[in-house]
PDB file of C-alpha atoms in Angstrom:
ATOM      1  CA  UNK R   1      93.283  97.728 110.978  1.00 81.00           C
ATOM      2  CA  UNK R   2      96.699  96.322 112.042  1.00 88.00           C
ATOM      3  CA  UNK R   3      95.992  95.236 115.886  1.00 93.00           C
ATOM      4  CA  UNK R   4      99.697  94.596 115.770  1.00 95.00           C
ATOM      5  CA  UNK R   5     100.498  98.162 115.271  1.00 95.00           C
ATOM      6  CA  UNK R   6      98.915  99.542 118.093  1.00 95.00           C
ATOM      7  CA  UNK R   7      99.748  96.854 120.431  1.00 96.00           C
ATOM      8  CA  UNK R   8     103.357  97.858 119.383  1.00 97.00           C
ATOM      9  CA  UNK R   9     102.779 101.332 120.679  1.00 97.00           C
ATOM     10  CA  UNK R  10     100.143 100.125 123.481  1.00 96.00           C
ATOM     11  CA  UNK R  11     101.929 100.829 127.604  1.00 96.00           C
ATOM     12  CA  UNK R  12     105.476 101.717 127.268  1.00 96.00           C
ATOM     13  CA  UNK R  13     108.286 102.124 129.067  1.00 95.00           C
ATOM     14  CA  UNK R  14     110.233 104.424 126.914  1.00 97.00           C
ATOM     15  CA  UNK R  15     107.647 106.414 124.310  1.00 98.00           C
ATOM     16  CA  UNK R  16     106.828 108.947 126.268  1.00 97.00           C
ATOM     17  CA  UNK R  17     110.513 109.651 127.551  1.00 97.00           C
ATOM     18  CA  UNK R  18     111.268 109.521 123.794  1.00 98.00           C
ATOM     19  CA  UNK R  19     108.917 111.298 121.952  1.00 98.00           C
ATOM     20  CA  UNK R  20     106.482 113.950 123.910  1.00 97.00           C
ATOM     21  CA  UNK R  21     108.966 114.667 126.457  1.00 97.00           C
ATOM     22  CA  UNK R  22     110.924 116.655 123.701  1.00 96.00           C
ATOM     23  CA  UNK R  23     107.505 118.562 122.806  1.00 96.00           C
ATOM     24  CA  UNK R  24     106.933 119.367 126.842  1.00 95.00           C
ATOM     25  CA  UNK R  25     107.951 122.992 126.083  1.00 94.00           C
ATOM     26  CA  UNK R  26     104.709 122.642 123.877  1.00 94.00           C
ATOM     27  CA  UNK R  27     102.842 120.748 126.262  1.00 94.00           C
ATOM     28  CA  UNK R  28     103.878 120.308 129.745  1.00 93.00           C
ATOM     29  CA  UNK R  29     102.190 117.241 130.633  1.00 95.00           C
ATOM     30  CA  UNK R  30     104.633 115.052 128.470  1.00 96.00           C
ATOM     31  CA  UNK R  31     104.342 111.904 130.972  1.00 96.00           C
ATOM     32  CA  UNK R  32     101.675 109.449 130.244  1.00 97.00           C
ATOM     33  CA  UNK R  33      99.708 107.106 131.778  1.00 96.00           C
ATOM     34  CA  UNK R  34      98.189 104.064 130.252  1.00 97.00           C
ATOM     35  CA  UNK R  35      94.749 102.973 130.450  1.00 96.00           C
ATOM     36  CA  UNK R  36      94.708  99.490 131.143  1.00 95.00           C
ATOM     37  CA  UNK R  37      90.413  99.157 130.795  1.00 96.00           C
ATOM     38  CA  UNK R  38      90.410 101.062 127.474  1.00 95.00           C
ATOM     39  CA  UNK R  39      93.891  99.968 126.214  1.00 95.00           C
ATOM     40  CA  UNK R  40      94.992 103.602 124.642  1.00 96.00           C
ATOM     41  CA  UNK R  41      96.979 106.192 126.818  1.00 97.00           C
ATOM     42  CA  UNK R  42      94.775 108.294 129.142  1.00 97.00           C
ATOM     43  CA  UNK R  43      93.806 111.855 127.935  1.00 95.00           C
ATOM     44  CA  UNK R  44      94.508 114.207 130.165  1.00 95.00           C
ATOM     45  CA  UNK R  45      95.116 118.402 130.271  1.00 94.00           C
ATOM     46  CA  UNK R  46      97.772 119.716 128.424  1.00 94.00           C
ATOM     47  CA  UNK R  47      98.789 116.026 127.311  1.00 95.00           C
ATOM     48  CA  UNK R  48      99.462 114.643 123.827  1.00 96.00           C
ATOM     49  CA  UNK R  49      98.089 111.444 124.896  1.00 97.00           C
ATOM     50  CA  UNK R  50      94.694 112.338 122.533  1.00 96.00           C
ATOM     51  CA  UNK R  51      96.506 112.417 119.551  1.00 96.00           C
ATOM     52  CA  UNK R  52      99.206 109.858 120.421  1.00 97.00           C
ATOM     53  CA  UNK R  53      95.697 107.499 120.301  1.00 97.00           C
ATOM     54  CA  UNK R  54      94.310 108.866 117.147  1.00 96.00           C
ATOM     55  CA  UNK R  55      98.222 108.798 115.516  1.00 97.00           C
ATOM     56  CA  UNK R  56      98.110 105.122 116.652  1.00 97.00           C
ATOM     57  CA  UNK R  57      94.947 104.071 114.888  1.00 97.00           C
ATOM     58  CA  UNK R  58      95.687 106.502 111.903  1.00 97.00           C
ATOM     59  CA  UNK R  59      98.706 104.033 111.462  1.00 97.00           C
ATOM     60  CA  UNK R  60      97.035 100.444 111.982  1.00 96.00           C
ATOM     61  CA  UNK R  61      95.105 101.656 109.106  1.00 97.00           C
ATOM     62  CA  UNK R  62      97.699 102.175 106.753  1.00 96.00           C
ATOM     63  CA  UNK R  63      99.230 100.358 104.135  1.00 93.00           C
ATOM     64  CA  UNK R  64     103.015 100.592 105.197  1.00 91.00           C
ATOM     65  CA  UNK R  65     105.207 101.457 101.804  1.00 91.00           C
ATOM     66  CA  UNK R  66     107.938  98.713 101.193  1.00 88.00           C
ATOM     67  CA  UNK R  67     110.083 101.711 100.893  1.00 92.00           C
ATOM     68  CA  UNK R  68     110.169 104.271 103.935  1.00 90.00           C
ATOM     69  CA  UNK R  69     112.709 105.736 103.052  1.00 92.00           C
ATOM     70  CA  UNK R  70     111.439 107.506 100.260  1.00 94.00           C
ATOM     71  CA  UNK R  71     108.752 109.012 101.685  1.00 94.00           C
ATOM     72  CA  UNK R  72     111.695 110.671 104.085  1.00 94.00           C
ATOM     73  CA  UNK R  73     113.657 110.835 100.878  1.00 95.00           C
ATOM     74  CA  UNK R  74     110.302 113.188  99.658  1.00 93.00           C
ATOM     75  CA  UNK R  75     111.248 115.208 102.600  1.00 94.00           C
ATOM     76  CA  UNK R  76     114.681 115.895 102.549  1.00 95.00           C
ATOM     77  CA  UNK R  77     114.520 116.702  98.838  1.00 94.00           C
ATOM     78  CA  UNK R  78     111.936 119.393  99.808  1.00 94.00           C
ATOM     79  CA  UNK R  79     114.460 121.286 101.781  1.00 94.00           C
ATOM     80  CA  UNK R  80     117.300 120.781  99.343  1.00 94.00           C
ATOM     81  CA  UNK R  81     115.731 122.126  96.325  1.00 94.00           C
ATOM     82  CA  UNK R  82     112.755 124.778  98.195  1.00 93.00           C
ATOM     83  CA  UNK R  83     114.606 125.849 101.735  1.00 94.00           C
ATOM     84  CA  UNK R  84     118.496 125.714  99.915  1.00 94.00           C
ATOM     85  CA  UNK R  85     119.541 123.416 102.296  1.00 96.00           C
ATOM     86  CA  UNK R  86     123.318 121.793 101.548  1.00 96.00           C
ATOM     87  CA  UNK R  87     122.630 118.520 102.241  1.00 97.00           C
ATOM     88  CA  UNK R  88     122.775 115.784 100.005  1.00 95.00           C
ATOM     89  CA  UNK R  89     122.952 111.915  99.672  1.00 95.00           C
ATOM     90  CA  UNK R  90     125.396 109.435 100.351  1.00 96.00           C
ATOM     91  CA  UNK R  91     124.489 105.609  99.997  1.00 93.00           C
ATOM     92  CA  UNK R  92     121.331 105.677 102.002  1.00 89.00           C
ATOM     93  CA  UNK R  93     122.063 108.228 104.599  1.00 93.00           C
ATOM     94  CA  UNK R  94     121.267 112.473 104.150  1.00 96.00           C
ATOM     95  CA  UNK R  95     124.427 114.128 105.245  1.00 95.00           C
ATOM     96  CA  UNK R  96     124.707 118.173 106.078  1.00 95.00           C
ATOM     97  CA  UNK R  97     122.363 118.549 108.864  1.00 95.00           C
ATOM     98  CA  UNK R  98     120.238 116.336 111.741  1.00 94.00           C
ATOM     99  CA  UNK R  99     118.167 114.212 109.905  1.00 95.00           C
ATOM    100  CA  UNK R 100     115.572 114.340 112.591  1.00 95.00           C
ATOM    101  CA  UNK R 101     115.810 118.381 111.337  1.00 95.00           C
ATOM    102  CA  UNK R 102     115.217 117.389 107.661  1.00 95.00           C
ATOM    103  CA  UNK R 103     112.662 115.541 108.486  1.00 95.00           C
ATOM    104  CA  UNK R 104     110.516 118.418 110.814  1.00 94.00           C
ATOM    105  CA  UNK R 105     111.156 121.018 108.223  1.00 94.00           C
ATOM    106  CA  UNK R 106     110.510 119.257 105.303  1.00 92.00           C
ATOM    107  CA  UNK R 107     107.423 118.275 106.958  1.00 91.00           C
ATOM    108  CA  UNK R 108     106.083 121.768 106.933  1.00 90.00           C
ATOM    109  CA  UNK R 109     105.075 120.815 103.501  1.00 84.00           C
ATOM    110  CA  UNK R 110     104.014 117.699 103.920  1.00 82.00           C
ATOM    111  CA  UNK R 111      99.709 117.812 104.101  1.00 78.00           C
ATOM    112  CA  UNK R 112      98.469 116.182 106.942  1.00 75.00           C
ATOM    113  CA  UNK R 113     102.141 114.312 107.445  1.00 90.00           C
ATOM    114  CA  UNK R 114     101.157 111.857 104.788  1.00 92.00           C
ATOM    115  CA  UNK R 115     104.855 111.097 104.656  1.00 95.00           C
ATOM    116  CA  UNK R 116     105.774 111.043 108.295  1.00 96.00           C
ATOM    117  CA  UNK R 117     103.236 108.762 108.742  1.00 96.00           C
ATOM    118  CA  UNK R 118     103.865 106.544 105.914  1.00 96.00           C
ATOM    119  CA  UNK R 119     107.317 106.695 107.307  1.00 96.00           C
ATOM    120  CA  UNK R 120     106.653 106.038 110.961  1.00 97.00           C
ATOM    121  CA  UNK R 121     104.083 103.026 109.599  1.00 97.00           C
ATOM    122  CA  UNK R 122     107.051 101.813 107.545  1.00 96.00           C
ATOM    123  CA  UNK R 123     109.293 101.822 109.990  1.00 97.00           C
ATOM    124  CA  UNK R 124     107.112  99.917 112.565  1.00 97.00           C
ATOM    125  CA  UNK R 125     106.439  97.300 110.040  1.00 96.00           C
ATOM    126  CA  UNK R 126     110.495  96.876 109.770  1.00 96.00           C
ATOM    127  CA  UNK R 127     110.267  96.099 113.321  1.00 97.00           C
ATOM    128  CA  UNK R 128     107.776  94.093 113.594  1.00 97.00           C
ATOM    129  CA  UNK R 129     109.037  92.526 110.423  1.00 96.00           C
ATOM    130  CA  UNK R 130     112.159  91.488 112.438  1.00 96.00           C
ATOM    131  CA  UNK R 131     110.153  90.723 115.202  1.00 97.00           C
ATOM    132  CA  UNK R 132     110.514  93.450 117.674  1.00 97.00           C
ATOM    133  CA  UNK R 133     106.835  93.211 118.636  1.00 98.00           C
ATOM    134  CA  UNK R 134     106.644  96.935 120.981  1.00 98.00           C
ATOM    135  CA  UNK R 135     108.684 100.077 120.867  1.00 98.00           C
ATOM    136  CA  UNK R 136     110.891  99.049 124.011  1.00 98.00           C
ATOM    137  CA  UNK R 137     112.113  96.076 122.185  1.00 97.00           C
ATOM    138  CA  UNK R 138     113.253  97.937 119.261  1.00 97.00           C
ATOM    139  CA  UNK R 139     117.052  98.327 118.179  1.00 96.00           C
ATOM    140  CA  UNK R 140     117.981 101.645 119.838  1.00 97.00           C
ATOM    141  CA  UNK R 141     119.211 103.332 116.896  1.00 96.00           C
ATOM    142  CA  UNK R 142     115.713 102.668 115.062  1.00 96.00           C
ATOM    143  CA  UNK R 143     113.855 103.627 118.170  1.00 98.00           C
ATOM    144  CA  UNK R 144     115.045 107.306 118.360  1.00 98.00           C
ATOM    145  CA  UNK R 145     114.510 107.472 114.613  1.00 97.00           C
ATOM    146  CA  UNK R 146     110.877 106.242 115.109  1.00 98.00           C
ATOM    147  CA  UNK R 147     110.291 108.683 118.165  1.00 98.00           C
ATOM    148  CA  UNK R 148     111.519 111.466 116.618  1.00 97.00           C
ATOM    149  CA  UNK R 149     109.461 111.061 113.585  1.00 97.00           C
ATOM    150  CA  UNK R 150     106.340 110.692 115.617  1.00 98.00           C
ATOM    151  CA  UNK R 151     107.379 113.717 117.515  1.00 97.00           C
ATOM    152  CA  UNK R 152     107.828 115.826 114.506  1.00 96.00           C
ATOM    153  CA  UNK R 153     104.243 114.378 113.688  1.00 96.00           C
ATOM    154  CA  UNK R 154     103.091 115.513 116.914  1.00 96.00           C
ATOM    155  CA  UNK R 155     104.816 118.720 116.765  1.00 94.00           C
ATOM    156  CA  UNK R 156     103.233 119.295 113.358  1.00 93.00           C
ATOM    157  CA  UNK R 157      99.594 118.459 114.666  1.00 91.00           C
ATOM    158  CA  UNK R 158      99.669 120.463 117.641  1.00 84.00           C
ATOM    159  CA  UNK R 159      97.855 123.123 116.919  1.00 69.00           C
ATOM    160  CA  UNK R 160      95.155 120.841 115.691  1.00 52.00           C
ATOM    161  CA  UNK R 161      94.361 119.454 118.301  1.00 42.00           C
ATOM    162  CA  UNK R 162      92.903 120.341 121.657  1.00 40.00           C
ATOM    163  CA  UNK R 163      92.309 118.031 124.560  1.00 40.00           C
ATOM    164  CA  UNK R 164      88.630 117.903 125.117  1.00 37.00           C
ATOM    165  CA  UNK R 165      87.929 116.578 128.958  1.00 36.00           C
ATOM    166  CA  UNK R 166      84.736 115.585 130.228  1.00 33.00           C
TER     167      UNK R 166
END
């Protein structure tokens, strides 16, 4: 397990404003609070919170690919050659629709978001790689990239999961 990876993700300024707050038509409780004792975000009703913590730990255990980009390249092919989508590649960039659109319907085939989360470990990695150590310190650009993938994650495993309270 890569302690690095969740510390990246451990109480932030920014993730939740980034990332659940564009699933709070899903959930309503999009804000979350940190727990400072047990050093994960506090599960609460109607929160993403649970899963945020098991996403987080799901990711410190993976292997990050040295590519990322193809596992969203896996994606975005999906929808080009299965949903007809006209987009296509130029250099390194998908051009024809959102990417962050590419990438949450091409995950519809994606079991278990093997390749969002290879991507969103990937992309953490880069980060950390160029030493932006937590998600507030990353470059913006890759910041909404990484939120949105984790959202479309999250959006993905939604139905999965249900916030059990004691």
């Amino acid at each position: 397990m890569d302690e690095r990876i969740k510390e990246f993700f451990s109480w932030s300024d920014l993730f939740d404003y980034m990332v659940t707050r564009q699933l709070s038509h899903i959930r309503g409780n999009w804000e979350l609070t940190w727990d400072h004792a047990a050093q994960e975000y506090e599960a609460e009703e109607d929160s993403y919170a649970e899963l945020i913590n098991r996403l987080v730990i799901e990711l410190s255990e993976l292997d990050p690919p040295l590519k990322y980009h193809d596992n969203e390249d896996r994606l975005a092919e999906y929808c080009k050659a299965n949903l007809n989508w006209n987009i296509h590649k130029i250099g390194a960039r998908w051009v024809g629709s959102d990417y962050a659109s590419i990438l949450e319907q091409g995950g519809f085939r994606d079991v278990n978001a093997g390749d969002l989360c290879l991507a969103a470990c990937g992309r953490v990695k880069a980060a950390l790689d160029r030493n932006q150590l937590h998600f507030d310190d990353m470059e913006e650009f890759h910041r909404k990239m990484l939120a949105d993938v984790v959202a479309i994650i999250l959006y993905h495993r939604s139905d999965q999961c249900i916030t059990k309270l004691s």
